[in-house]
Amino acid sequence: MAMVLNRSAEQKEIADQNKIEVKSIYFEYDGLEILQDINLTIKEGEFIVFMGPSGSGKSTLLRLLIGLSRPNKGEIFVNNQLLTDSIPDCSVVFQDYSLFPWLTAKENVILALRQKLKKSKTKKELEHLAQSYLELVQLSHAVDKYPGEMSGGMRQRAAIARALSIGSDLMFMDEPFGALDPLTRIHLQNLILQVNREQQRTIVFVTHDAEEAIFLADRIVMFTPGPPGRIAEVIDVPFPKPRNRKQLYQSLEFVKFRDYVLGVMNQGIFDKLEESKEALVDGSGI
């Protein structure tokens, strides 16, 4: 179970401003070090994006924050509680949809609503709520379809509707828009930003897309290539919210900032290639 540690008044005042604190996290899997010395603080209501090359540990850190895996060393605090064996109150959208295949889209959302609302709503009220969440993600035409009858993009939209219905003020999203067409992706980006702004939900979001990261994030956490993955830099996004997509993407400031973000990621890749080259030369005796 999660437990509250005893802290000084000053420490607690600082911690109360934070939603998540990650302190000196190390994580190994099957003898391979995946994450090394990860330190990060996420404020209440922030939109944080994890970005970096494949294999850099972004999704691994997300699983650690959710409580699905445990670090080999270090501490994670969520809502000022030490994360140990319990899963925090949060909603999650994975890359693989995670819908129950024997339930329709509507039934998947109703199941989440039942867990959240217990017995405070009638069956008809739950159905109406589920319908409204599916409409938010433009899936009202598929409420009675089973996951096997839906495309990948439709299944992902149903998973997002279910996550929104849970109502937690903490959301974790692991490349949730990768399977979506461009127009649906834009709609859902706008929807998630609206949820973040109007409901003050804290969102931690994984993506490889620099433009998506810049449009969504308050801060971008850039990971080095792994293993082991480290945090190369935490980058403040300088553009005020709400952001106008067309004006932002057409501005010279956006182009320069995007190039900077990509430069940070590419520098890590170049450094990793140099390390590999040096290791190869040393190992071969050349």
PDB file of C-alpha atoms in Angstrom:
ATOM      1  CA  MET A   1       0.000   0.000   0.000  1.00  0.00           C
ATOM      2  CA  ALA A   2       1.056   3.617  -0.556  1.00  0.00           C
ATOM      3  CA  MET A   3       2.207   5.399   2.544  1.00  0.00           C
ATOM      4  CA  VAL A   4       2.773   9.029   3.559  1.00  0.00           C
ATOM      5  CA  LEU A   5       6.299   9.690   4.726  1.00  0.00           C
ATOM      6  CA  ASN A   6       7.007  12.018   7.613  1.00  0.00           C
ATOM      7  CA  ARG A   7       8.435  15.276   6.264  1.00  0.00           C
ATOM      8  CA  SER A   8       9.335  18.613   7.691  1.00  0.00           C
ATOM      9  CA  ALA A   9       6.793  21.456   7.312  1.00  0.00           C
ATOM     10  CA  GLU A  10       9.035  23.103   4.697  1.00  0.00           C
ATOM     11  CA  GLN A  11       9.445  19.881   2.728  1.00  0.00           C
ATOM     12  CA  LYS A  12       5.690  19.239   2.812  1.00  0.00           C
ATOM     13  CA  GLU A  13       4.878  22.774   1.627  1.00  0.00           C
ATOM     14  CA  ILE A  14       7.125  22.276  -1.378  1.00  0.00           C
ATOM     15  CA  ALA A  15       5.789  18.759  -2.015  1.00  0.00           C
ATOM     16  CA  ASP A  16       2.172  19.892  -1.864  1.00  0.00           C
ATOM     17  CA  GLN A  17       2.813  21.918  -5.018  1.00  0.00           C
ATOM     18  CA  ASN A  18       3.929  18.771  -6.843  1.00  0.00           C
ATOM     19  CA  LYS A  19       1.802  16.044  -8.372  1.00  0.00           C
ATOM     20  CA  ILE A  20       4.676  13.662  -9.013  1.00  0.00           C
ATOM     21  CA  GLU A  21       8.239  13.505  -7.684  1.00  0.00           C
ATOM     22  CA  VAL A  22      10.787  11.066  -9.115  1.00  0.00           C
ATOM     23  CA  LYS A  23      13.973  10.740  -7.084  1.00  0.00           C
ATOM     24  CA  SER A  24      17.106   8.949  -8.323  1.00  0.00           C
ATOM     25  CA  ILE A  25      15.262   6.139 -10.111  1.00  0.00           C
ATOM     26  CA  TYR A  26      17.186   3.168 -11.485  1.00  0.00           C
ATOM     27  CA  PHE A  27      15.469   0.286 -13.246  1.00  0.00           C
ATOM     28  CA  GLU A  28      16.807  -2.998 -14.585  1.00  0.00           C
ATOM     29  CA  TYR A  29      15.102  -5.737 -16.561  1.00  0.00           C
ATOM     30  CA  ASP A  30      16.641  -9.181 -17.009  1.00  0.00           C
ATOM     31  CA  GLY A  31      20.033  -7.835 -15.930  1.00  0.00           C
ATOM     32  CA  LEU A  32      19.970  -4.889 -18.352  1.00  0.00           C
ATOM     33  CA  GLU A  33      19.861  -1.364 -16.949  1.00  0.00           C
ATOM     34  CA  ILE A  34      16.945   0.428 -18.657  1.00  0.00           C
ATOM     35  CA  LEU A  35      16.804   3.704 -16.695  1.00  0.00           C
ATOM     36  CA  GLN A  36      19.630   5.421 -14.838  1.00  0.00           C
ATOM     37  CA  ASP A  37      19.408   8.189 -12.206  1.00  0.00           C
ATOM     38  CA  ILE A  38      16.054   9.674 -13.244  1.00  0.00           C
ATOM     39  CA  ASN A  39      15.018  12.801 -11.317  1.00  0.00           C
ATOM     40  CA  LEU A  40      11.871  14.711 -12.236  1.00  0.00           C
ATOM     41  CA  THR A  41       9.179  16.876 -10.653  1.00  0.00           C
ATOM     42  CA  ILE A  42       5.741  17.345 -12.241  1.00  0.00           C
ATOM     43  CA  LYS A  43       3.465  20.114 -10.986  1.00  0.00           C
ATOM     44  CA  GLU A  44      -0.278  19.894 -10.458  1.00  0.00           C
ATOM     45  CA  GLY A  45      -2.101  20.554 -13.752  1.00  0.00           C
ATOM     46  CA  GLU A  46       1.005  20.356 -15.941  1.00  0.00           C
ATOM     47  CA  PHE A  47       1.062  18.767 -19.372  1.00  0.00           C
ATOM     48  CA  ILE A  48       4.368  16.874 -19.542  1.00  0.00           C
ATOM     49  CA  VAL A  49       5.598  15.118 -22.675  1.00  0.00           C
ATOM     50  CA  PHE A  50       8.227  12.356 -22.663  1.00  0.00           C
ATOM     51  CA  MET A  51      10.187  12.354 -25.912  1.00  0.00           C
ATOM     52  CA  GLY A  52      13.234  10.481 -27.159  1.00  0.00           C
ATOM     53  CA  PRO A  53      14.404   7.669 -29.446  1.00  0.00           C
ATOM     54  CA  SER A  54      12.930   4.179 -29.258  1.00  0.00           C
ATOM     55  CA  GLY A  55      14.447   2.230 -26.391  1.00  0.00           C
ATOM     56  CA  SER A  56      15.228   5.299 -24.303  1.00  0.00           C
ATOM     57  CA  GLY A  57      12.958   4.244 -21.439  1.00  0.00           C
ATOM     58  CA  LYS A  58      10.024   6.648 -21.895  1.00  0.00           C
ATOM     59  CA  SER A  59       7.320   3.989 -21.632  1.00  0.00           C
ATOM     60  CA  THR A  60       9.230   2.217 -18.866  1.00  0.00           C
ATOM     61  CA  LEU A  61       9.199   5.363 -16.739  1.00  0.00           C
ATOM     62  CA  LEU A  62       5.485   5.760 -17.478  1.00  0.00           C
ATOM     63  CA  ARG A  63       4.837   2.228 -16.172  1.00  0.00           C
ATOM     64  CA  LEU A  64       6.846   3.032 -13.047  1.00  0.00           C
ATOM     65  CA  LEU A  65       4.757   6.167 -12.433  1.00  0.00           C
ATOM     66  CA  ILE A  66       1.559   4.154 -12.816  1.00  0.00           C
ATOM     67  CA  GLY A  67       2.813   1.533 -10.382  1.00  0.00           C
ATOM     68  CA  LEU A  68       2.813  -1.347 -12.875  1.00  0.00           C
ATOM     69  CA  SER A  69       6.560  -1.841 -12.353  1.00  0.00           C
ATOM     70  CA  ARG A  70       8.818  -1.034  -9.430  1.00  0.00           C
ATOM     71  CA  PRO A  71      12.236   0.633  -9.559  1.00  0.00           C
ATOM     72  CA  ASN A  72      15.327  -1.226  -8.394  1.00  0.00           C
ATOM     73  CA  LYS A  73      16.470   1.921  -6.649  1.00  0.00           C
ATOM     74  CA  GLY A  74      14.978   5.334  -5.863  1.00  0.00           C
ATOM     75  CA  GLU A  75      11.579   6.704  -4.874  1.00  0.00           C
ATOM     76  CA  ILE A  76       8.439   7.935  -6.634  1.00  0.00           C
ATOM     77  CA  PHE A  77       5.880  10.144  -4.891  1.00  0.00           C
ATOM     78  CA  VAL A  78       2.378  10.679  -6.322  1.00  0.00           C
ATOM     79  CA  ASN A  79       0.176  13.162  -4.464  1.00  0.00           C
ATOM     80  CA  ASN A  80       2.848  13.340  -1.760  1.00  0.00           C
ATOM     81  CA  GLN A  81       2.581   9.581  -1.146  1.00  0.00           C
ATOM     82  CA  LEU A  82       5.357   7.097  -1.673  1.00  0.00           C
ATOM     83  CA  LEU A  83       4.412   4.792  -4.525  1.00  0.00           C
ATOM     84  CA  THR A  84       5.053   1.233  -3.431  1.00  0.00           C
ATOM     85  CA  ASP A  85       2.708  -1.663  -4.159  1.00  0.00           C
ATOM     86  CA  SER A  86      -0.417   0.350  -4.931  1.00  0.00           C
ATOM     87  CA  ILE A  87      -1.567   1.912  -8.185  1.00  0.00           C
ATOM     88  CA  PRO A  88      -2.408   5.632  -7.859  1.00  0.00           C
ATOM     89  CA  ASP A  89      -5.791   7.069  -8.776  1.00  0.00           C
ATOM     90  CA  CYS A  90      -5.214   7.657 -12.480  1.00  0.00           C
ATOM     91  CA  SER A  91      -6.480   6.898 -15.962  1.00  0.00           C
ATOM     92  CA  VAL A  92      -4.252   5.301 -18.581  1.00  0.00           C
ATOM     93  CA  VAL A  93      -4.224   4.989 -22.368  1.00  0.00           C
ATOM     94  CA  PHE A  94      -1.694   2.485 -23.735  1.00  0.00           C
ATOM     95  CA  GLN A  95      -0.589   1.930 -27.327  1.00  0.00           C
ATOM     96  CA  ASP A  96      -2.380  -1.437 -27.494  1.00  0.00           C
ATOM     97  CA  TYR A  97      -5.906  -0.121 -26.742  1.00  0.00           C
ATOM     98  CA  SER A  98      -6.476  -2.416 -23.711  1.00  0.00           C
ATOM     99  CA  LEU A  99     -10.209  -2.837 -24.323  1.00  0.00           C
ATOM    100  CA  PHE A 100     -12.136  -5.869 -23.118  1.00  0.00           C
ATOM    101  CA  PRO A 101     -12.819  -7.765 -26.384  1.00  0.00           C
ATOM    102  CA  TRP A 102     -16.089  -9.298 -25.124  1.00  0.00           C
ATOM    103  CA  LEU A 103     -17.608  -5.840 -24.440  1.00  0.00           C
ATOM    104  CA  THR A 104     -18.820  -3.262 -26.938  1.00  0.00           C
ATOM    105  CA  ALA A 105     -17.317   0.237 -27.026  1.00  0.00           C
ATOM    106  CA  LYS A 106     -20.213   1.510 -24.921  1.00  0.00           C
ATOM    107  CA  GLU A 107     -19.960  -1.369 -22.463  1.00  0.00           C
ATOM    108  CA  ASN A 108     -16.213  -0.768 -22.030  1.00  0.00           C
ATOM    109  CA  VAL A 109     -16.941   2.831 -21.038  1.00  0.00           C
ATOM    110  CA  ILE A 110     -19.887   1.833 -18.812  1.00  0.00           C
ATOM    111  CA  LEU A 111     -17.618  -0.586 -16.925  1.00  0.00           C
ATOM    112  CA  ALA A 112     -15.232   2.291 -16.118  1.00  0.00           C
ATOM    113  CA  LEU A 113     -18.145   4.505 -15.100  1.00  0.00           C
ATOM    114  CA  ARG A 114     -19.526   1.823 -12.760  1.00  0.00           C
ATOM    115  CA  GLN A 115     -16.168   1.615 -10.982  1.00  0.00           C
ATOM    116  CA  LYS A 116     -16.044   5.389 -10.646  1.00  0.00           C
ATOM    117  CA  LEU A 117     -19.664   6.119  -9.738  1.00  0.00           C
ATOM    118  CA  LYS A 118     -20.475   2.879  -7.880  1.00  0.00           C
ATOM    119  CA  LYS A 119     -24.289   2.713  -7.595  1.00  0.00           C
ATOM    120  CA  SER A 120     -25.089   6.410  -7.859  1.00  0.00           C
ATOM    121  CA  LYS A 121     -26.362   6.175 -11.456  1.00  0.00           C
ATOM    122  CA  THR A 122     -29.065   4.104 -13.106  1.00  0.00           C
ATOM    123  CA  LYS A 123     -28.353   1.870 -16.088  1.00  0.00           C
ATOM    124  CA  LYS A 124     -29.978   4.412 -18.410  1.00  0.00           C
ATOM    125  CA  GLU A 125     -27.905   7.256 -16.962  1.00  0.00           C
ATOM    126  CA  LEU A 126     -24.712   5.231 -17.377  1.00  0.00           C
ATOM    127  CA  GLU A 127     -25.581   4.481 -20.992  1.00  0.00           C
ATOM    128  CA  HIS A 128     -26.200   8.183 -21.649  1.00  0.00           C
ATOM    129  CA  LEU A 129     -22.868   9.144 -20.066  1.00  0.00           C
ATOM    130  CA  ALA A 130     -21.001   6.475 -22.020  1.00  0.00           C
ATOM    131  CA  GLN A 131     -22.610   7.704 -25.232  1.00  0.00           C
ATOM    132  CA  SER A 132     -21.530  11.281 -24.494  1.00  0.00           C
ATOM    133  CA  TYR A 133     -17.890  10.276 -23.902  1.00  0.00           C
ATOM    134  CA  LEU A 134     -17.842   8.279 -27.136  1.00  0.00           C
ATOM    135  CA  GLU A 135     -19.285  11.289 -28.955  1.00  0.00           C
ATOM    136  CA  LEU A 136     -16.383  13.391 -27.604  1.00  0.00           C
ATOM    137  CA  VAL A 137     -13.946  11.164 -29.484  1.00  0.00           C
ATOM    138  CA  GLN A 138     -16.155  11.042 -32.609  1.00  0.00           C
ATOM    139  CA  LEU A 139     -17.206   7.433 -32.082  1.00  0.00           C
ATOM    140  CA  SER A 140     -20.978   7.755 -31.702  1.00  0.00           C
ATOM    141  CA  HIS A 141     -21.470   5.599 -34.817  1.00  0.00           C
ATOM    142  CA  ALA A 142     -19.669   2.634 -33.235  1.00  0.00           C
ATOM    143  CA  VAL A 143     -21.060   2.472 -29.688  1.00  0.00           C
ATOM    144  CA  ASP A 144     -22.378  -1.069 -30.168  1.00  0.00           C
ATOM    145  CA  LYS A 145     -19.351  -2.465 -31.988  1.00  0.00           C
ATOM    146  CA  TYR A 146     -16.967  -4.920 -30.363  1.00  0.00           C
ATOM    147  CA  PRO A 147     -13.202  -4.202 -30.487  1.00  0.00           C
ATOM    148  CA  GLY A 148     -12.741  -6.955 -33.082  1.00  0.00           C
ATOM    149  CA  GLU A 149     -15.194  -5.122 -35.362  1.00  0.00           C
ATOM    150  CA  MET A 150     -13.355  -1.789 -35.127  1.00  0.00           C
ATOM    151  CA  SER A 151     -10.224  -0.439 -36.785  1.00  0.00           C
ATOM    152  CA  GLY A 152      -7.137   0.278 -34.699  1.00  0.00           C
ATOM    153  CA  GLY A 153      -7.927   3.974 -34.683  1.00  0.00           C
ATOM    154  CA  MET A 154     -11.496   3.347 -33.537  1.00  0.00           C
ATOM    155  CA  ARG A 155     -10.331   1.070 -30.737  1.00  0.00           C
ATOM    156  CA  GLN A 156      -7.878   3.717 -29.587  1.00  0.00           C
ATOM    157  CA  ARG A 157     -10.598   6.356 -29.540  1.00  0.00           C
ATOM    158  CA  ALA A 158     -12.763   4.038 -27.428  1.00  0.00           C
ATOM    159  CA  ALA A 159      -9.855   3.582 -25.011  1.00  0.00           C
ATOM    160  CA  ILE A 160      -9.448   7.366 -24.760  1.00  0.00           C
ATOM    161  CA  ALA A 161     -13.183   7.782 -24.110  1.00  0.00           C
ATOM    162  CA  ARG A 162     -12.947   5.216 -21.322  1.00  0.00           C
ATOM    163  CA  ALA A 163      -9.924   7.000 -19.799  1.00  0.00           C
ATOM    164  CA  LEU A 164     -11.735  10.346 -19.860  1.00  0.00           C
ATOM    165  CA  SER A 165     -14.802   8.811 -18.221  1.00  0.00           C
ATOM    166  CA  ILE A 166     -12.823   7.677 -15.180  1.00  0.00           C
ATOM    167  CA  GLY A 167     -12.468  11.315 -14.194  1.00  0.00           C
ATOM    168  CA  SER A 168      -9.097  11.044 -12.439  1.00  0.00           C
ATOM    169  CA  ASP A 169      -7.080  14.254 -12.231  1.00  0.00           C
ATOM    170  CA  LEU A 170      -3.993  12.299 -13.357  1.00  0.00           C
ATOM    171  CA  MET A 171      -3.751  10.850 -16.873  1.00  0.00           C
ATOM    172  CA  PHE A 172      -0.975   8.768 -18.417  1.00  0.00           C
ATOM    173  CA  MET A 173      -0.947   8.412 -22.220  1.00  0.00           C
ATOM    174  CA  ASP A 174       1.572   6.280 -24.109  1.00  0.00           C
ATOM    175  CA  GLU A 175       1.605   7.346 -27.784  1.00  0.00           C
ATOM    176  CA  PRO A 176      -2.205   7.338 -27.837  1.00  0.00           C
ATOM    177  CA  PHE A 177      -2.628   9.007 -31.235  1.00  0.00           C
ATOM    178  CA  GLY A 178      -0.160   6.978 -33.287  1.00  0.00           C
ATOM    179  CA  ALA A 179      -2.820   4.847 -35.025  1.00  0.00           C
ATOM    180  CA  LEU A 180      -5.115   7.762 -35.867  1.00  0.00           C
ATOM    181  CA  ASP A 181      -5.615   9.616 -39.133  1.00  0.00           C
ATOM    182  CA  PRO A 182      -4.403  13.265 -39.165  1.00  0.00           C
ATOM    183  CA  LEU A 183      -7.823  14.903 -38.717  1.00  0.00           C
ATOM    184  CA  THR A 184      -8.857  12.641 -35.835  1.00  0.00           C
ATOM    185  CA  ARG A 185      -5.438  13.151 -34.262  1.00  0.00           C
ATOM    186  CA  ILE A 186      -5.892  16.937 -34.362  1.00  0.00           C
ATOM    187  CA  HIS A 187      -9.378  16.667 -32.856  1.00  0.00           C
ATOM    188  CA  LEU A 188      -8.155  14.518 -29.974  1.00  0.00           C
ATOM    189  CA  GLN A 189      -5.101  16.702 -29.354  1.00  0.00           C
ATOM    190  CA  ASN A 190      -7.465  19.653 -28.986  1.00  0.00           C
ATOM    191  CA  LEU A 191      -9.763  17.621 -26.719  1.00  0.00           C
ATOM    192  CA  ILE A 192      -6.935  16.534 -24.395  1.00  0.00           C
ATOM    193  CA  LEU A 193      -5.674  20.108 -24.162  1.00  0.00           C
ATOM    194  CA  GLN A 194      -9.196  21.266 -23.294  1.00  0.00           C
ATOM    195  CA  VAL A 195      -9.422  18.621 -20.555  1.00  0.00           C
ATOM    196  CA  ASN A 196      -6.017  19.676 -19.218  1.00  0.00           C
ATOM    197  CA  ARG A 197      -6.981  23.358 -19.212  1.00  0.00           C
ATOM    198  CA  GLU A 198     -10.585  23.271 -18.012  1.00  0.00           C
ATOM    199  CA  GLN A 199     -10.393  20.354 -15.573  1.00  0.00           C
ATOM    200  CA  GLN A 200      -6.817  20.953 -14.423  1.00  0.00           C
ATOM    201  CA  ARG A 201      -5.891  17.329 -15.029  1.00  0.00           C
ATOM    202  CA  THR A 202      -2.178  16.524 -14.864  1.00  0.00           C
ATOM    203  CA  ILE A 203      -1.192  14.708 -18.056  1.00  0.00           C
ATOM    204  CA  VAL A 204       1.965  12.704 -18.788  1.00  0.00           C
ATOM    205  CA  PHE A 205       2.164  11.911 -22.495  1.00  0.00           C
ATOM    206  CA  VAL A 206       4.673   9.881 -24.549  1.00  0.00           C
ATOM    207  CA  THR A 207       5.364  10.693 -28.206  1.00  0.00           C
ATOM    208  CA  HIS A 208       8.093  10.556 -30.848  1.00  0.00           C
ATOM    209  CA  ASP A 209       6.546  13.485 -32.741  1.00  0.00           C
ATOM    210  CA  ALA A 210       8.307  16.824 -32.096  1.00  0.00           C
ATOM    211  CA  GLU A 211       5.450  18.939 -33.475  1.00  0.00           C
ATOM    212  CA  GLU A 212       2.900  17.095 -31.331  1.00  0.00           C
ATOM    213  CA  ALA A 213       5.140  17.478 -28.277  1.00  0.00           C
ATOM    214  CA  ILE A 214       5.534  21.230 -28.776  1.00  0.00           C
ATOM    215  CA  PHE A 215       1.833  21.800 -29.430  1.00  0.00           C
ATOM    216  CA  LEU A 216       0.720  19.882 -26.337  1.00  0.00           C
ATOM    217  CA  ALA A 217       3.387  20.287 -23.689  1.00  0.00           C
ATOM    218  CA  ASP A 218       4.197  22.755 -20.979  1.00  0.00           C
ATOM    219  CA  ARG A 219       7.540  20.978 -20.683  1.00  0.00           C
ATOM    220  CA  ILE A 220       9.253  18.307 -22.777  1.00  0.00           C
ATOM    221  CA  VAL A 221      11.346  15.710 -20.964  1.00  0.00           C
ATOM    222  CA  MET A 222      13.959  14.571 -23.486  1.00  0.00           C
ATOM    223  CA  PHE A 223      15.509  11.144 -22.976  1.00  0.00           C
ATOM    224  CA  THR A 224      18.911   9.996 -24.196  1.00  0.00           C
ATOM    225  CA  PRO A 225      19.151   6.833 -26.314  1.00  0.00           C
ATOM    226  CA  GLY A 226      19.265   3.727 -24.172  1.00  0.00           C
ATOM    227  CA  PRO A 227      20.065   1.501 -22.623  1.00  0.00           C
ATOM    228  CA  PRO A 228      20.344   2.937 -20.126  1.00  0.00           C
ATOM    229  CA  GLY A 229      18.004   5.859 -20.731  1.00  0.00           C
ATOM    230  CA  ARG A 230      18.669   9.107 -18.914  1.00  0.00           C
ATOM    231  CA  ILE A 231      17.041  12.530 -18.979  1.00  0.00           C
ATOM    232  CA  ALA A 232      19.085  14.645 -21.372  1.00  0.00           C
ATOM    233  CA  GLU A 233      17.171  17.874 -20.751  1.00  0.00           C
ATOM    234  CA  VAL A 234      13.840  19.182 -19.501  1.00  0.00           C
ATOM    235  CA  ILE A 235      12.757  21.810 -22.029  1.00  0.00           C
ATOM    236  CA  ASP A 236      10.254  24.561 -21.245  1.00  0.00           C
ATOM    237  CA  VAL A 237       7.915  25.197 -24.192  1.00  0.00           C
ATOM    238  CA  PRO A 238       7.905  28.998 -24.608  1.00  0.00           C
ATOM    239  CA  PHE A 239       4.586  29.393 -26.432  1.00  0.00           C
ATOM    240  CA  PRO A 240       1.623  30.539 -24.272  1.00  0.00           C
ATOM    241  CA  LYS A 241      -1.577  28.502 -24.116  1.00  0.00           C
ATOM    242  CA  PRO A 242      -4.087  28.184 -25.628  1.00  0.00           C
ATOM    243  CA  ARG A 243      -2.110  27.759 -28.861  1.00  0.00           C
ATOM    244  CA  ASN A 244      -3.421  28.416 -32.342  1.00  0.00           C
ATOM    245  CA  ARG A 245      -2.160  25.490 -34.379  1.00  0.00           C
ATOM    246  CA  LYS A 246      -1.951  27.242 -37.755  1.00  0.00           C
ATOM    247  CA  GLN A 247      -0.322  30.407 -36.420  1.00  0.00           C
ATOM    248  CA  LEU A 248       2.105  28.408 -34.293  1.00  0.00           C
ATOM    249  CA  TYR A 249       3.232  26.027 -37.036  1.00  0.00           C
ATOM    250  CA  GLN A 250       3.713  28.890 -39.519  1.00  0.00           C
ATOM    251  CA  SER A 251       5.805  31.024 -37.169  1.00  0.00           C
ATOM    252  CA  LEU A 252       9.577  31.315 -37.441  1.00  0.00           C
ATOM    253  CA  GLU A 253       9.823  30.941 -33.651  1.00  0.00           C
ATOM    254  CA  PHE A 254       8.157  27.513 -33.875  1.00  0.00           C
ATOM    255  CA  VAL A 255      10.520  26.329 -36.606  1.00  0.00           C
ATOM    256  CA  LYS A 256      13.557  27.433 -34.588  1.00  0.00           C
ATOM    257  CA  PHE A 257      12.260  25.793 -31.420  1.00  0.00           C
ATOM    258  CA  ARG A 258      11.376  22.555 -33.216  1.00  0.00           C
ATOM    259  CA  ASP A 259      14.897  22.456 -34.654  1.00  0.00           C
ATOM    260  CA  TYR A 260      16.271  22.976 -31.142  1.00  0.00           C
ATOM    261  CA  VAL A 261      14.185  20.130 -29.711  1.00  0.00           C
ATOM    262  CA  LEU A 262      15.214  17.799 -32.528  1.00  0.00           C
ATOM    263  CA  GLY A 263      18.801  18.930 -32.075  1.00  0.00           C
ATOM    264  CA  VAL A 264      18.743  17.865 -28.414  1.00  0.00           C
ATOM    265  CA  MET A 265      17.399  14.439 -29.384  1.00  0.00           C
ATOM    266  CA  ASN A 266      19.769  14.019 -32.339  1.00  0.00           C
ATOM    267  CA  GLN A 267      22.788  15.009 -30.252  1.00  0.00           C
ATOM    268  CA  GLY A 268      22.003  12.147 -27.909  1.00  0.00           C
ATOM    269  CA  ILE A 269      21.787   9.771 -30.877  1.00  0.00           C
ATOM    270  CA  PHE A 270      25.125  11.031 -32.276  1.00  0.00           C
ATOM    271  CA  ASP A 271      26.778  10.656 -28.867  1.00  0.00           C
ATOM    272  CA  LYS A 272      25.446   7.096 -28.587  1.00  0.00           C
ATOM    273  CA  LEU A 273      26.776   6.244 -32.051  1.00  0.00           C
ATOM    274  CA  GLU A 274      30.192   7.597 -31.095  1.00  0.00           C
ATOM    275  CA  GLU A 275      30.179   5.514 -27.906  1.00  0.00           C
ATOM    276  CA  SER A 276      29.293   2.414 -29.928  1.00  0.00           C
ATOM    277  CA  LYS A 277      32.002   3.170 -32.478  1.00  0.00           C
ATOM    278  CA  GLU A 278      34.628   3.638 -29.763  1.00  0.00           C
ATOM    279  CA  ALA A 279      33.558   0.432 -28.025  1.00  0.00           C
ATOM    280  CA  LEU A 280      33.803  -1.467 -31.326  1.00  0.00           C
ATOM    281  CA  VAL A 281      37.284  -0.103 -32.033  1.00  0.00           C
ATOM    282  CA  ASP A 282      38.502  -0.879 -28.500  1.00  0.00           C
ATOM    283  CA  GLY A 283      37.032  -4.365 -28.627  1.00  0.00           C
ATOM    284  CA  SER A 284      38.576  -5.213 -31.996  1.00  0.00           C
ATOM    285  CA  GLY A 285      42.036  -3.971 -31.115  1.00  0.00           C
ATOM    286  CA  ILE A 286      42.101  -1.654 -34.128  1.00  0.00           C
TER     287      ILE A 286
END
